[in-house]
Amino acid sequence: MNYWAHQTQAVDFISDHTINRVGRSLIVMPPGAGKSEVAIGSVLAWLRLSPGHRAIVCVPSTRLLGQFYSRLVRLTREPIAFEQGTRRAPSHSRLVLASQLSLLDRLGRYTPDIMLVIDEAHHSSYDAPSFSRVLSRFNRAIGLSATPWTNGLIHIFKNMYFYPLSKAIADNVVSPVEIVRAYGFSSLDNLMTLVFVSTNEEAKARSAKSDNADWIGHSRSISTNLSILDRWRSGHIKNLFVNRMLLEGYDLPELESVWIDMDIKSHVMCAQIIGRALRYKPGKIARIFALTEDTFHTATETLHMMDRRPNGD
């Protein structure tokens, strides 16, 4: 696996704090900076050290489960088992992909010496005792997050590798980003556009009134959502309206324009929205259009937070 310099630093950090000794490592990078590759490389290094070593990769959604699987199968011949819904991993499995909810119900099947990778680790803070119980089960853990600001997360992991947004931009790992105060949605010429609104009903209604547009949401079937996403990626749809879908684990280099047409006060949610447009493309500037004053201030603060190492206070 070929790494950027910051990924090599993160892999070495994990080796020092989690592989070579018992401990937890939190890897904090902007969306699109390659956290998953760092985790996968570390897991495979752990498995290579001993035939008795085992690892679990735990994710919060089916889409992220699929993303990890597609990357792992290209890099290892190790059989990959699943803990998800009705699927149960055989007891001898060395490499397991698990959804958080399924793993929570089956913790008793796994011993504390297994290495855990927990994606979107900000969901496992003091404010989410059920998910943090998954983390506390294992002695060795790697957490991945772009938004390490949830209650207690820094204290839970203790060891943190931090890659600031400005450094990622300077290294051409992610695209430069601007927050723009806008006063009405306007589809930009020749740009694929993502629009976040407050409800699925609004996404449906707004897409019906817009040219070359559609919407996705939890009230539509998985196959319908995937079909619409394919049409959007291929350029057959220009404007895509969403509510809370696509907040994690989905970004495209071609996406330059994200509109936020709702009030947002959560920095975590705002960072996830901004992250949809950060994937690097030469010459690209990601523009985030905030249509309310509160959201404009939240987005501006969020960019500053992504550039400052959190102290855990």
PDB file of N, CA and C in Angstrom, residues 19 43-55 78 92-95 113-115 140:
ATOM      1  N   ILE A  19      -0.073  -1.234  18.505  1.00  0.00           N
ATOM      2  CA  ILE A  19       0.377  -2.549  18.046  1.00  0.00           C
ATOM      3  C   ILE A  19       1.508  -3.082  18.919  1.00  0.00           C
ATOM      4  N   VAL A  43      -4.310  -2.752  10.597  1.00  0.00           N
ATOM      5  CA  VAL A  43      -4.944  -4.041  10.882  1.00  0.00           C
ATOM      6  C   VAL A  43      -4.178  -5.185  10.218  1.00  0.00           C
ATOM      7  N   LEU A  44      -3.815  -5.008   8.969  1.00  0.00           N
ATOM      8  CA  LEU A  44      -3.097  -6.068   8.261  1.00  0.00           C
ATOM      9  C   LEU A  44      -1.712  -6.284   8.871  1.00  0.00           C
ATOM     10  N   ALA A  45      -1.076  -5.214   9.327  1.00  0.00           N
ATOM     11  CA  ALA A  45       0.209  -5.364  10.006  1.00  0.00           C
ATOM     12  C   ALA A  45       0.055  -6.153  11.301  1.00  0.00           C
ATOM     13  N   TRP A  46      -1.015  -5.890  12.024  1.00  0.00           N
ATOM     14  CA  TRP A  46      -1.309  -6.616  13.264  1.00  0.00           C
ATOM     15  C   TRP A  46      -1.542  -8.105  12.993  1.00  0.00           C
ATOM     16  N   LEU A  47      -2.283  -8.428  11.969  1.00  0.00           N
ATOM     17  CA  LEU A  47      -2.570  -9.830  11.648  1.00  0.00           C
ATOM     18  C   LEU A  47      -1.318 -10.564  11.189  1.00  0.00           C
ATOM     19  N   ARG A  48      -0.425  -9.859  10.511  1.00  0.00           N
ATOM     20  CA  ARG A  48       0.802 -10.497  10.037  1.00  0.00           C
ATOM     21  C   ARG A  48       1.762 -10.851  11.169  1.00  0.00           C
ATOM     22  N   LEU A  49       1.642 -10.180  12.285  1.00  0.00           N
ATOM     23  CA  LEU A  49       2.581 -10.405  13.384  1.00  0.00           C
ATOM     24  C   LEU A  49       2.442 -11.790  14.008  1.00  0.00           C
ATOM     25  N   SER A  50       1.235 -12.324  14.005  1.00  0.00           N
ATOM     26  CA  SER A  50       1.015 -13.614  14.649  1.00  0.00           C
ATOM     27  C   SER A  50      -0.241 -14.269  14.096  1.00  0.00           C
ATOM     28  N   PRO A  51      -0.214 -15.595  13.870  1.00  0.00           N
ATOM     29  CA  PRO A  51      -1.446 -16.281  13.422  1.00  0.00           C
ATOM     30  C   PRO A  51      -2.541 -16.261  14.474  1.00  0.00           C
ATOM     31  N   GLY A  52      -2.192 -15.930  15.709  1.00  0.00           N
ATOM     32  CA  GLY A  52      -3.200 -15.863  16.760  1.00  0.00           C
ATOM     33  C   GLY A  52      -3.863 -14.506  16.894  1.00  0.00           C
ATOM     34  N   HIS A  53      -3.371 -13.514  16.157  1.00  0.00           N
ATOM     35  CA  HIS A  53      -3.956 -12.181  16.237  1.00  0.00           C
ATOM     36  C   HIS A  53      -5.276 -12.101  15.469  1.00  0.00           C
ATOM     37  N   ARG A  54      -6.215 -11.323  16.017  1.00  0.00           N
ATOM     38  CA  ARG A  54      -7.526 -11.119  15.391  1.00  0.00           C
ATOM     39  C   ARG A  54      -7.862  -9.633  15.423  1.00  0.00           C
ATOM     40  N   ALA A  55      -8.764  -9.220  14.522  1.00  0.00           N
ATOM     41  CA  ALA A  55      -9.143  -7.808  14.456  1.00  0.00           C
ATOM     42  C   ALA A  55     -10.604  -7.682  14.052  1.00  0.00           C
ATOM     43  N   GLU A  78      -6.852 -12.769   3.401  1.00  0.00           N
ATOM     44  CA  GLU A  78      -7.459 -13.215   4.657  1.00  0.00           C
ATOM     45  C   GLU A  78      -8.975 -13.228   4.512  1.00  0.00           C
ATOM     46  N   HIS A  92     -13.726 -18.746  14.641  1.00  0.00           N
ATOM     47  CA  HIS A  92     -12.302 -18.754  14.335  1.00  0.00           C
ATOM     48  C   HIS A  92     -11.865 -17.583  13.452  1.00  0.00           C
ATOM     49  N   SER A  93     -12.770 -16.682  13.079  1.00  0.00           N
ATOM     50  CA  SER A  93     -12.458 -15.600  12.136  1.00  0.00           C
ATOM     51  C   SER A  93     -11.375 -14.681  12.691  1.00  0.00           C
ATOM     52  N   ARG A  94     -10.383 -14.373  11.864  1.00  0.00           N
ATOM     53  CA  ARG A  94      -9.307 -13.465  12.254  1.00  0.00           C
ATOM     54  C   ARG A  94      -9.619 -12.017  11.891  1.00  0.00           C
ATOM     55  N   LEU A  95     -10.457 -11.814  10.873  1.00  0.00           N
ATOM     56  CA  LEU A  95     -10.786 -10.471  10.402  1.00  0.00           C
ATOM     57  C   LEU A  95     -12.295 -10.359  10.250  1.00  0.00           C
ATOM     58  N   ASP A 113      -8.425  -9.221  23.900  1.00  0.00           N
ATOM     59  CA  ASP A 113      -7.131  -9.113  23.233  1.00  0.00           C
ATOM     60  C   ASP A 113      -7.244  -8.860  21.733  1.00  0.00           C
ATOM     61  N   ILE A 114      -8.452  -8.863  21.206  1.00  0.00           N
ATOM     62  CA  ILE A 114      -8.668  -8.576  19.788  1.00  0.00           C
ATOM     63  C   ILE A 114      -8.466  -7.081  19.539  1.00  0.00           C
ATOM     64  N   MET A 115      -7.836  -6.755  18.402  1.00  0.00           N
ATOM     65  CA  MET A 115      -7.705  -5.341  18.045  1.00  0.00           C
ATOM     66  C   MET A 115      -9.011  -4.837  17.430  1.00  0.00           C
ATOM     67  N   ARG A 140      -6.870  -3.075  22.835  1.00  0.00           N
ATOM     68  CA  ARG A 140      -6.214  -2.363  21.734  1.00  0.00           C
ATOM     69  C   ARG A 140      -7.295  -1.824  20.809  1.00  0.00           C
TER      70      ARG A 140
END
